[in-house]
Coordinates of N, CA and C in Angstrom, one line a residue:
Chain A
R370 N 127.6 108.7 89.0 CA 126.5 109.6 89.3 C 125.3 109.2 88.4
K371 N 124.1 109.2 89.0 CA 123.0 108.9 88.2 C 122.7 110.0 87.2
E372 N 122.0 109.6 86.1 CA 121.7 110.6 85.1 C 120.8 111.7 85.6
V373 N 119.8 111.3 86.3 CA 118.8 112.2 86.9 C 118.6 111.7 88.4
E374 N 118.7 112.5 89.3 CA 118.7 112.1 90.7 C 117.7 113.0 91.5
Q375 N 116.9 112.3 92.3 CA 116.0 113.0 93.2 C 116.0 112.4 94.6
D376 N 115.8 113.2 95.6 CA 115.6 112.8 96.9 C 114.3 112.1 97.0
P377 N 114.2 110.8 97.4 CA 112.9 110.1 97.3 C 111.9 110.6 98.4
G378 N 112.4 111.3 99.4 CA 111.5 111.7 100.5 C 111.2 110.6 101.4
P379 N 110.0 110.6 102.1 CA 108.9 111.5 101.8 C 109.2 112.9 102.5
F380 N 108.7 113.9 101.9 CA 108.6 115.2 102.6 C 107.2 115.3 103.2
N381 N 107.2 115.4 104.5 CA 105.9 115.6 105.2 C 105.8 117.0 105.7
V382 N 104.9 117.7 105.1 CA 104.7 119.2 105.4 C 103.3 119.5 105.8
P383 N 103.1 120.5 106.7 CA 101.7 120.8 107.1 C 101.1 121.6 106.0
E384 N 99.8 121.6 106.0 CA 99.0 122.5 105.0 C 99.5 123.9 105.2
G385 N 99.6 124.6 104.0 CA 100.0 126.0 104.1 C 101.5 126.2 104.0
A386 N 102.2 125.2 104.2 CA 103.7 125.3 104.2 C 104.2 125.5 102.7
T387 N 105.4 126.0 102.7 CA 106.1 126.0 101.4 C 107.2 124.9 101.4
V388 N 107.3 124.2 100.3 CA 108.2 123.1 100.2 C 108.9 123.2 98.8
A389 N 110.1 122.7 98.8 CA 110.9 122.8 97.6 C 111.6 121.4 97.4
F390 N 111.7 121.0 96.1 CA 112.4 119.8 95.7 C 113.4 120.2 94.7
N391 N 114.5 119.4 94.7 CA 115.5 119.6 93.7 C 115.7 118.3 92.9
C392 N 116.2 118.5 91.7 CA 116.5 117.3 90.8 C 117.8 117.6 90.1
T393 N 118.8 116.8 90.3 CA 120.1 117.0 89.7 C 120.2 116.2 88.4
Y394 N 120.9 116.7 87.5 CA 121.1 115.9 86.2 C 122.6 115.9 85.9
S395 N 123.0 114.9 85.1 CA 124.5 114.7 84.9 C 125.0 115.3 83.6
N396 N 124.2 115.5 82.6 CA 124.7 116.0 81.3 C 124.5 117.5 81.2
S397 N 125.7 118.2 81.2 CA 125.6 119.6 81.1 C 125.0 120.2 79.8
A398 N 124.9 119.3 78.8 CA 124.3 119.7 77.5 C 122.8 119.5 77.5
S399 N 122.2 119.0 78.6 CA 120.7 118.9 78.6 C 120.0 120.2 78.3
Q400 N 118.9 120.2 77.6 CA 118.3 121.4 77.2 C 116.8 121.5 77.6
S401 N 116.2 120.4 77.9 CA 114.8 120.4 78.2 C 114.5 119.7 79.5
F402 N 113.6 120.3 80.3 CA 113.4 119.9 81.7 C 111.9 120.0 82.0
F403 N 111.5 119.0 82.8 CA 110.1 118.9 83.1 C 109.8 118.5 84.5
W404 N 108.7 118.8 85.0 CA 108.2 118.2 86.3 C 106.9 117.6 86.0
Y405 N 106.8 116.3 86.4 CA 105.6 115.5 86.3 C 105.1 115.2 87.7
R406 N 103.8 115.1 87.8 CA 103.1 114.7 89.1 C 102.5 113.3 88.9
Q407 N 102.7 112.4 89.9 CA 102.2 111.1 89.8 C 101.5 110.8 91.1
D408 N 100.2 110.6 91.1 CA 99.4 110.2 92.2 C 99.6 108.7 92.4
C409 N 99.3 108.2 93.6 CA 99.5 106.8 93.9 C 98.7 105.9 93.0
R410 N 99.4 105.0 92.3 CA 98.8 104.0 91.4 C 98.1 104.6 90.2
K411 N 98.6 105.8 89.8 CA 98.1 106.5 88.7 C 99.2 106.8 87.7
E412 N 98.9 107.3 86.5 CA 99.9 107.6 85.6 C 100.5 109.0 85.8
P413 N 101.7 109.2 85.4 CA 102.3 110.6 85.5 C 101.6 111.6 84.6
K414 N 101.5 112.8 85.1 CA 100.9 113.9 84.3 C 101.8 115.1 84.4
L415 N 102.0 115.8 83.2 CA 102.8 116.9 83.2 C 102.3 118.0 84.1
L416 N 103.2 118.5 85.0 CA 102.9 119.6 85.9 C 103.3 120.9 85.2
M417 N 104.6 120.9 84.8 CA 105.1 122.1 84.1 C 106.4 121.8 83.5
S418 N 106.7 122.5 82.4 CA 108.0 122.5 81.8 C 108.9 123.5 82.6
V419 N 110.2 123.4 82.5 CA 111.1 124.3 83.2 C 111.9 125.1 82.2
Y420 N 111.8 126.4 82.2 CA 112.5 127.2 81.3 C 113.6 127.9 81.9
S421 N 114.6 128.4 81.1 CA 115.8 128.9 81.6 C 115.6 130.1 82.6
S422 N 114.6 130.9 82.3 CA 114.4 132.1 83.1 C 113.6 131.8 84.3
G423 N 113.2 130.5 84.5 CA 112.3 130.2 85.6 C 110.8 130.5 85.2
N424 N 109.9 129.7 85.7 CA 108.5 130.0 85.4 C 107.6 129.6 86.5
E425 N 106.4 130.2 86.5 CA 105.5 130.0 87.6 C 104.1 129.7 87.1
D426 N 103.4 128.8 87.8 CA 102.1 128.5 87.4 C 101.3 128.4 88.7
G427 N 100.6 129.5 89.1 CA 99.9 129.5 90.3 C 100.8 129.4 91.5
R428 N 100.6 128.4 92.3 CA 101.4 128.2 93.5 C 102.7 127.5 93.2
F429 N 103.0 127.1 92.0 CA 104.1 126.3 91.6 C 105.1 127.2 90.9
T430 N 106.4 127.0 91.3 CA 107.5 127.8 90.6 C 108.6 126.8 90.3
A431 N 109.0 126.8 89.1 CA 110.1 125.9 88.6 C 111.3 126.8 88.2
Q432 N 112.5 126.3 88.6 CA 113.7 127.0 88.3 C 114.8 126.1 87.8
L433 N 115.7 126.6 87.0 CA 116.8 125.9 86.4 C 118.1 126.5 86.8
N434 N 119.0 125.7 87.4 CA 120.3 126.2 87.7 C 121.3 125.4 86.9
R435 N 121.7 126.0 85.8 CA 122.6 125.3 84.8 C 124.0 125.1 85.4
A436 N 124.5 126.1 86.2 CA 125.8 126.0 86.7 C 126.0 124.8 87.6
S437 N 125.0 124.6 88.4 CA 125.0 123.5 89.4 C 124.2 122.2 88.9
Q438 N 123.7 122.4 87.7 CA 123.0 121.3 87.1 C 121.9 120.7 87.9
Y439 N 120.9 121.5 88.3 CA 119.7 121.0 88.9 C 118.5 121.9 88.5
I440 N 117.4 121.3 88.7 CA 116.1 122.0 88.6 C 115.4 121.9 89.9
S441 N 114.6 122.9 90.2 CA 113.8 122.9 91.4 C 112.4 123.1 91.2
L442 N 111.6 122.7 92.1 CA 110.1 122.9 92.1 C 109.8 123.4 93.5
L443 N 109.1 124.6 93.5 CA 108.7 125.2 94.8 C 107.2 125.2 94.8
I444 N 106.6 124.7 95.9 CA 105.2 124.7 96.0 C 104.8 125.6 97.2
R445 N 104.1 126.6 97.0 CA 103.7 127.5 98.1 C 102.3 127.2 98.6
D446 N 102.0 127.5 99.8 CA 100.7 127.3 100.4 C 100.2 125.9 100.1
S447 N 100.9 124.9 100.5 CA 100.6 123.5 100.2 C 99.2 123.1 100.6
K448 N 98.6 122.3 99.7 CA 97.2 121.8 99.9 C 97.3 120.3 100.1
L449 N 96.3 119.8 100.7 CA 96.2 118.3 100.9 C 96.3 117.6 99.5
S450 N 95.7 118.2 98.5 CA 95.6 117.7 97.2 C 97.0 117.7 96.5
D451 N 98.0 118.3 97.1 CA 99.3 118.3 96.5 C 100.1 117.1 96.8
S452 N 99.5 116.3 97.7 CA 100.2 115.0 98.1 C 100.3 114.1 96.9
A453 N 101.5 113.8 96.5 CA 101.8 113.0 95.3 C 103.3 112.8 95.2
T454 N 103.7 112.1 94.2 CA 105.1 111.9 93.9 C 105.4 112.8 92.7
Y455 N 106.5 113.6 92.8 CA 106.9 114.5 91.8 C 108.1 114.0 91.1
L456 N 108.0 113.8 89.8 CA 109.1 113.2 88.9 C 109.7 114.4 88.1
C457 N 111.0 114.4 88.1 CA 111.6 115.3 87.1 C 112.0 114.5 85.9
A458 N 112.1 115.2 84.7 CA 112.4 114.5 83.5 C 113.4 115.5 82.7
V459 N 114.4 114.9 82.2 CA 115.4 115.7 81.5 C 115.9 115.0 80.2
N460 N 116.1 115.7 79.2 CA 116.7 115.0 78.0 C 118.2 114.9 78.2
I461 N 118.6 113.7 78.5 CA 120.0 113.4 78.9 C 120.9 113.3 77.7
K462 N 120.4 112.5 76.7 CA 121.2 112.2 75.5 C 121.0 113.4 74.5
E463 N 121.9 113.4 73.6 CA 121.9 114.4 72.6 C 120.5 114.3 71.8
G464 N 120.0 115.5 71.4 CA 118.8 115.5 70.7 C 117.6 115.4 71.7
Y465 N 116.4 115.5 71.1 CA 115.2 115.6 71.9 C 114.4 114.4 71.9
Q466 N 114.9 113.3 71.4 CA 114.0 112.1 71.2 C 113.6 111.4 72.5
K467 N 114.5 111.5 73.5 CA 114.2 110.8 74.7 C 114.4 111.7 75.9
V468 N 113.6 111.4 77.0 CA 113.8 112.0 78.2 C 114.1 110.9 79.3
T469 N 114.8 111.3 80.3 CA 115.1 110.3 81.4 C 114.4 110.9 82.6
F470 N 113.6 110.0 83.3 CA 112.9 110.4 84.4 C 113.7 110.1 85.7
G471 N 113.5 110.9 86.7 CA 114.0 110.6 88.0 C 113.1 109.7 88.7
T472 N 113.5 109.2 89.9 CA 112.7 108.2 90.6 C 111.6 108.9 91.4
G473 N 111.6 110.2 91.5 CA 110.5 110.9 92.1 C 110.8 111.2 93.6
T474 N 110.1 112.3 94.0 CA 110.1 112.8 95.4 C 108.7 112.7 95.9
K475 N 108.5 112.0 97.0 CA 107.1 111.9 97.5 C 106.8 113.0 98.5
L476 N 105.7 113.7 98.3 CA 105.2 114.7 99.1 C 104.0 114.3 99.8
Q477 N 103.9 114.5 101.1 CA 102.7 114.2 101.9 C 102.4 115.5 102.6
V478 N 101.2 116.1 102.3 CA 100.8 117.3 103.0 C 99.8 116.8 104.1
I479 N 100.2 117.3 105.3 CA 99.5 116.8 106.5 C 98.5 117.9 107.0
P480 N 97.3 117.5 107.4 CA 96.3 118.5 107.9 C 96.8 119.2 109.1
Chain B
N1234 N 87.3 112.7 74.2 CA 88.6 112.4 73.8 C 89.2 111.4 74.8
A1235 N 89.5 110.1 74.4 CA 90.0 109.1 75.4 C 91.5 109.3 75.7
G1236 N 92.3 109.9 74.8 CA 93.7 110.1 75.1 C 94.4 108.8 74.8
V1237 N 95.2 108.3 75.8 CA 95.9 107.0 75.6 C 95.2 105.9 76.4
T1238 N 94.9 104.9 75.7 CA 94.1 103.8 76.3 C 95.0 102.5 76.2
Q1239 N 95.2 101.9 77.3 CA 96.0 100.6 77.3 C 95.2 99.5 78.0
T1240 N 95.4 98.3 77.5 CA 94.7 97.2 78.1 C 95.7 96.0 78.1
P1241 N 95.6 95.0 79.0 CA 94.7 95.0 80.1 C 95.2 95.9 81.3
K1242 N 94.4 96.2 82.3 CA 94.8 96.9 83.4 C 95.6 96.1 84.4
F1243 N 95.2 94.8 84.5 CA 95.9 93.9 85.4 C 96.0 92.6 84.7
R1244 N 97.2 91.9 85.0 CA 97.3 90.6 84.4 C 98.3 89.8 85.2
I1245 N 98.0 88.5 85.4 CA 99.0 87.6 86.0 C 99.4 86.6 84.9
L1246 N 100.7 86.5 84.8 CA 101.3 85.6 83.8 C 102.1 84.5 84.5
K1247 N 102.1 83.4 83.9 CA 103.1 82.4 84.4 C 104.4 82.5 83.6
I1248 N 105.5 82.1 84.3 CA 106.8 82.1 83.6 C 106.7 81.4 82.3
G1249 N 107.3 82.0 81.3 CA 107.3 81.4 80.0 C 106.2 81.7 79.1
Q1250 N 105.1 82.3 79.6 CA 104.0 82.7 78.8 C 104.3 83.9 78.0
S1251 N 103.5 84.2 77.0 CA 103.7 85.4 76.2 C 102.3 86.2 76.3
M1252 N 102.4 87.5 76.1 CA 101.2 88.3 76.0 C 101.5 89.6 75.3
T1253 N 100.5 90.3 74.9 CA 100.6 91.6 74.3 C 99.8 92.6 75.1
L1254 N 100.5 93.7 75.4 CA 99.8 94.8 76.0 C 99.4 95.8 74.8
Q1255 N 98.1 96.1 74.8 CA 97.6 96.9 73.8 C 97.6 98.4 74.1
C1256 N 97.9 99.2 73.2 CA 97.9 100.7 73.4 C 97.4 101.4 72.2
T1257 N 96.5 102.3 72.4 CA 96.0 103.1 71.3 C 95.8 104.5 71.8
Q1258 N 96.0 105.5 70.9 CA 95.8 106.9 71.2 C 95.0 107.5 70.1
D1259 N 94.2 108.5 70.5 CA 93.3 109.1 69.5 C 93.6 110.6 69.3
M1260 N 94.9 111.0 69.6 CA 95.3 112.4 69.5 C 96.1 112.6 68.2
N1261 N 96.2 111.6 67.4 CA 97.0 111.7 66.2 C 98.5 112.0 66.4
H1262 N 99.0 111.5 67.5 CA 100.4 111.8 67.8 C 101.3 110.8 67.1
N1263 N 102.4 111.4 66.5 CA 103.4 110.5 65.9 C 104.2 109.7 66.9
Y1264 N 104.5 110.3 68.0 CA 105.5 109.8 68.9 C 104.7 108.9 70.0
M1265 N 105.2 107.7 70.1 CA 104.6 106.8 71.1 C 105.7 106.1 71.9
Y1266 N 105.4 105.7 73.1 CA 106.5 105.1 74.0 C 105.9 104.0 74.9
W1267 N 106.7 103.1 75.3 CA 106.4 102.2 76.3 C 107.5 102.4 77.4
Y1268 N 107.0 102.6 78.7 CA 107.8 102.6 79.8 C 107.4 101.5 80.8
R1269 N 108.4 101.2 81.6 CA 108.0 100.3 82.8 C 108.5 101.1 84.0
Q1270 N 107.8 100.9 85.1 CA 108.1 101.5 86.4 C 108.1 100.5 87.5
D1271 N 109.2 100.2 88.1 CA 109.4 99.3 89.2 C 109.3 100.1 90.5
P1272 N 108.9 99.5 91.6 CA 108.8 100.2 92.8 C 110.0 101.0 93.2
G1273 N 109.9 102.2 93.5 CA 111.1 103.0 93.9 C 112.0 103.4 92.8
M1274 N 111.6 103.0 91.6 CA 112.5 103.3 90.4 C 111.8 104.3 89.5
G1275 N 112.6 104.9 88.7 CA 112.0 105.8 87.7 C 111.4 105.1 86.6
L1276 N 110.8 105.8 85.7 CA 110.3 105.3 84.5 C 111.4 104.9 83.5
K1277 N 111.4 103.7 83.1 CA 112.5 103.3 82.2 C 111.9 103.0 80.8
L1278 N 112.5 103.6 79.8 CA 112.0 103.5 78.4 C 112.3 102.2 77.8
I1279 N 111.3 101.5 77.3 CA 111.5 100.1 76.7 C 111.7 100.3 75.2
Y1280 N 110.7 100.8 74.6 CA 110.7 101.1 73.1 C 110.0 102.4 72.9
Y1281 N 110.3 103.0 71.7 CA 109.6 104.1 71.3 C 109.4 104.1 69.8
S1282 N 108.5 104.9 69.3 CA 108.2 105.0 67.9 C 108.0 106.5 67.5
V1283 N 108.6 106.8 66.4 CA 108.5 108.2 65.9 C 107.4 108.3 64.8
G1284 N 106.8 107.2 64.5 CA 105.8 107.2 63.4 C 105.4 105.8 63.0
A1285 N 104.4 105.7 62.3 CA 104.0 104.4 61.8 C 105.1 103.7 61.0
G1286 N 105.4 102.5 61.4 CA 106.5 101.7 60.7 C 107.9 101.9 61.2
I1287 N 108.0 102.9 62.2 CA 109.4 103.2 62.7 C 109.4 103.0 64.2
T1288 N 110.2 102.1 64.7 CA 110.4 101.8 66.1 C 111.9 101.8 66.5
D1289 N 112.2 102.0 67.7 CA 113.6 101.9 68.2 C 113.6 101.5 69.6
K1290 N 114.7 101.0 70.0 CA 114.9 100.5 71.4 C 115.2 101.6 72.3
G1291 N 114.7 101.5 73.5 CA 115.0 102.4 74.6 C 116.1 101.8 75.5
E1292 N 115.9 102.1 76.8 CA 117.0 101.7 77.7 C 116.9 100.2 78.1
V1293 N 115.7 99.6 78.1 CA 115.5 98.2 78.6 C 114.7 97.4 77.7
P1294 N 115.1 97.2 76.4 CA 114.3 96.5 75.5 C 114.3 95.0 75.5
N1295 N 115.2 94.4 76.3 CA 115.4 92.9 76.2 C 114.1 92.2 76.8
G1296 N 113.6 91.3 76.0 CA 112.4 90.5 76.4 C 111.1 91.1 75.9
Y1297 N 111.2 92.2 75.1 CA 110.0 92.8 74.6 C 110.2 93.0 73.1
N1298 N 109.0 93.2 72.4 CA 109.0 93.6 71.0 C 107.8 94.5 70.8
V1299 N 107.9 95.3 69.8 CA 106.9 96.3 69.5 C 106.6 96.3 68.0
S1300 N 105.5 96.9 67.6 CA 105.2 97.1 66.2 C 104.4 98.4 66.1
R1301 N 104.4 99.0 65.0 CA 103.7 100.3 64.9 C 103.1 100.3 63.4
S1302 N 102.0 99.6 63.2 CA 101.5 99.5 61.9 C 100.6 100.7 61.5
T1303 N 100.1 101.4 62.6 CA 99.2 102.5 62.4 C 99.7 103.6 63.3
T1304 N 99.2 104.8 63.0 CA 99.6 106.0 63.9 C 99.0 105.7 65.3
E1305 N 97.8 105.1 65.4 CA 97.1 105.0 66.6 C 97.6 103.9 67.6
D1306 N 98.1 102.8 67.0 CA 98.3 101.7 67.9 C 99.8 101.3 68.0
F1307 N 100.2 100.9 69.2 CA 101.6 100.6 69.5 C 101.6 99.5 70.6
P1308 N 101.3 98.3 70.2 CA 101.3 97.2 71.1 C 102.7 96.7 71.5
L1309 N 102.8 96.3 72.8 CA 104.0 95.8 73.4 C 103.9 94.3 73.6
R1310 N 104.8 93.5 73.0 CA 104.7 92.1 73.1 C 105.8 91.6 74.1
L1311 N 105.3 90.8 75.1 CA 106.3 90.1 76.0 C 106.4 88.7 75.6
E1312 N 107.6 88.3 75.3 CA 107.9 86.9 74.9 C 108.5 86.2 76.1
L1313 N 108.1 85.0 76.4 CA 108.7 84.2 77.4 C 108.8 85.0 78.7
A1314 N 107.7 85.3 79.3 CA 107.7 86.1 80.5 C 108.6 85.6 81.6
A1315 N 109.2 86.5 82.3 CA 110.1 86.2 83.4 C 109.7 87.0 84.6
P1316 N 110.0 86.6 85.8 CA 109.7 87.3 87.0 C 110.2 88.8 87.0
S1317 N 111.4 89.0 86.3 CA 112.0 90.3 86.3 C 111.1 91.3 85.5
Q1318 N 110.1 90.8 84.7 CA 109.2 91.6 84.0 C 108.0 92.0 84.8
T1319 N 107.9 91.6 86.0 CA 106.8 92.1 86.9 C 107.0 93.6 87.1
S1320 N 106.0 94.3 86.7 CA 106.2 95.8 86.8 C 104.9 96.4 86.4
V1321 N 104.9 97.8 86.4 CA 103.8 98.5 85.9 C 104.2 99.1 84.6
Y1322 N 103.4 98.9 83.5 CA 103.8 99.3 82.2 C 102.9 100.5 81.8
F1323 N 103.5 101.6 81.3 CA 102.8 102.7 80.8 C 103.1 102.9 79.3
C1324 N 102.0 103.1 78.6 CA 102.1 103.5 77.2 C 101.9 105.0 77.2
A1325 N 102.6 105.7 76.3 CA 102.5 107.1 76.3 C 102.6 107.6 74.8
S1326 N 102.2 108.9 74.6 CA 102.3 109.5 73.3 C 102.6 111.0 73.5
S1327 N 103.1 111.6 72.4 CA 103.3 113.0 72.4 C 103.2 113.6 71.0
Y1328 N 102.8 114.8 70.9 CA 102.7 115.5 69.6 C 104.1 115.7 69.0
L1329 N 105.0 116.3 69.9 CA 106.4 116.5 69.5 C 107.3 115.4 70.1
T1330 N 108.5 115.4 69.6 CA 109.4 114.4 70.2 C 109.6 114.7 71.6
A1331 N 109.9 113.6 72.4 CA 109.7 113.7 73.9 C 110.4 114.9 74.5
G1332 N 111.6 115.2 74.2 CA 112.3 116.2 75.0 C 112.3 117.6 74.4
V1333 N 111.4 117.9 73.5 CA 111.3 119.2 73.0 C 110.8 120.1 74.1
P1334 N 111.4 121.2 74.4 CA 110.9 122.1 75.5 C 109.5 122.4 75.3
G1335 N 108.7 122.3 76.4 CA 107.3 122.6 76.3 C 106.4 121.5 75.9
N1336 N 107.0 120.3 75.4 CA 106.2 119.2 75.0 C 105.6 118.5 76.2
T1337 N 104.5 117.8 75.9 CA 103.8 117.1 77.0 C 103.7 115.6 76.5
I1338 N 104.1 114.7 77.4 CA 104.0 113.3 77.2 C 102.7 112.9 77.9
Y1339 N 101.8 112.3 77.2 CA 100.5 111.8 77.7 C 100.6 110.3 78.0
F1340 N 100.3 109.9 79.2 CA 100.4 108.5 79.6 C 99.1 107.9 79.7
G1341 N 99.0 106.6 79.4 CA 97.9 105.8 79.7 C 97.8 105.5 81.2
E1342 N 96.8 104.8 81.6 CA 96.6 104.6 83.0 C 97.4 103.5 83.6
G1343 N 98.1 102.8 82.8 CA 99.1 101.8 83.3 C 98.5 100.4 83.3
S1344 N 99.4 99.4 83.1 CA 99.0 98.0 83.2 C 99.9 97.3 84.2
W1345 N 99.2 96.7 85.2 CA 100.0 96.1 86.3 C 100.2 94.6 85.9
L1346 N 101.4 94.2 85.7 CA 101.7 92.8 85.3 C 102.5 92.1 86.3
T1347 N 102.1 90.9 86.7 CA 102.8 90.1 87.6 C 103.1 88.8 86.9
V1348 N 104.4 88.4 87.0 CA 104.8 87.1 86.4 C 105.2 86.2 87.6
V1349 N 104.5 85.0 87.6 CA 104.7 84.1 88.7 C 105.2 82.7 88.2

């Protein structure tokens, strides 16, 4: 099993739709979780951290399911500008020094 | 505030050549990283540094070297370039150690390297 696994997509959704991605991780001891957004041929940028109780930032909601070892990202009312690749990152090894990134899920929002 | 700046943006190397990717950050971050990203693959950590004078290997360090003589600069050296090193390289930095909850890793714009 990969340390961090994501469905590569692409997820093609119409504007205004709600879409959700999951990211599974292998180490049950992982403690920190993140979603990054990466536009084509650009650098990744932090979208949001994921906290145990779940957290929301505008149209974006992140949740953690420790029992099943996955995090999720929900995007409501999709905009064309949401088209990007979404990378999850998890601290797999003990300690906080390193995070492991998933391969990303590509989202294409269609007019 | 420039953030993380890396150069060059694009480079073509011949097999066996060497080069240095430059990286500098102006956020006074102690933690700096070099990642590579291959098509369809996640970011792989090459080397990281927790402060000036301290570096350590990441997941894929073979064929690379780093140094950290100042807080601001973290150059990546490719020795004897090989086609397998064709990739996009990202330098990054953070205020806190990478995996601390709520921490942000700031990335440079990337360096596209092709080895032929």
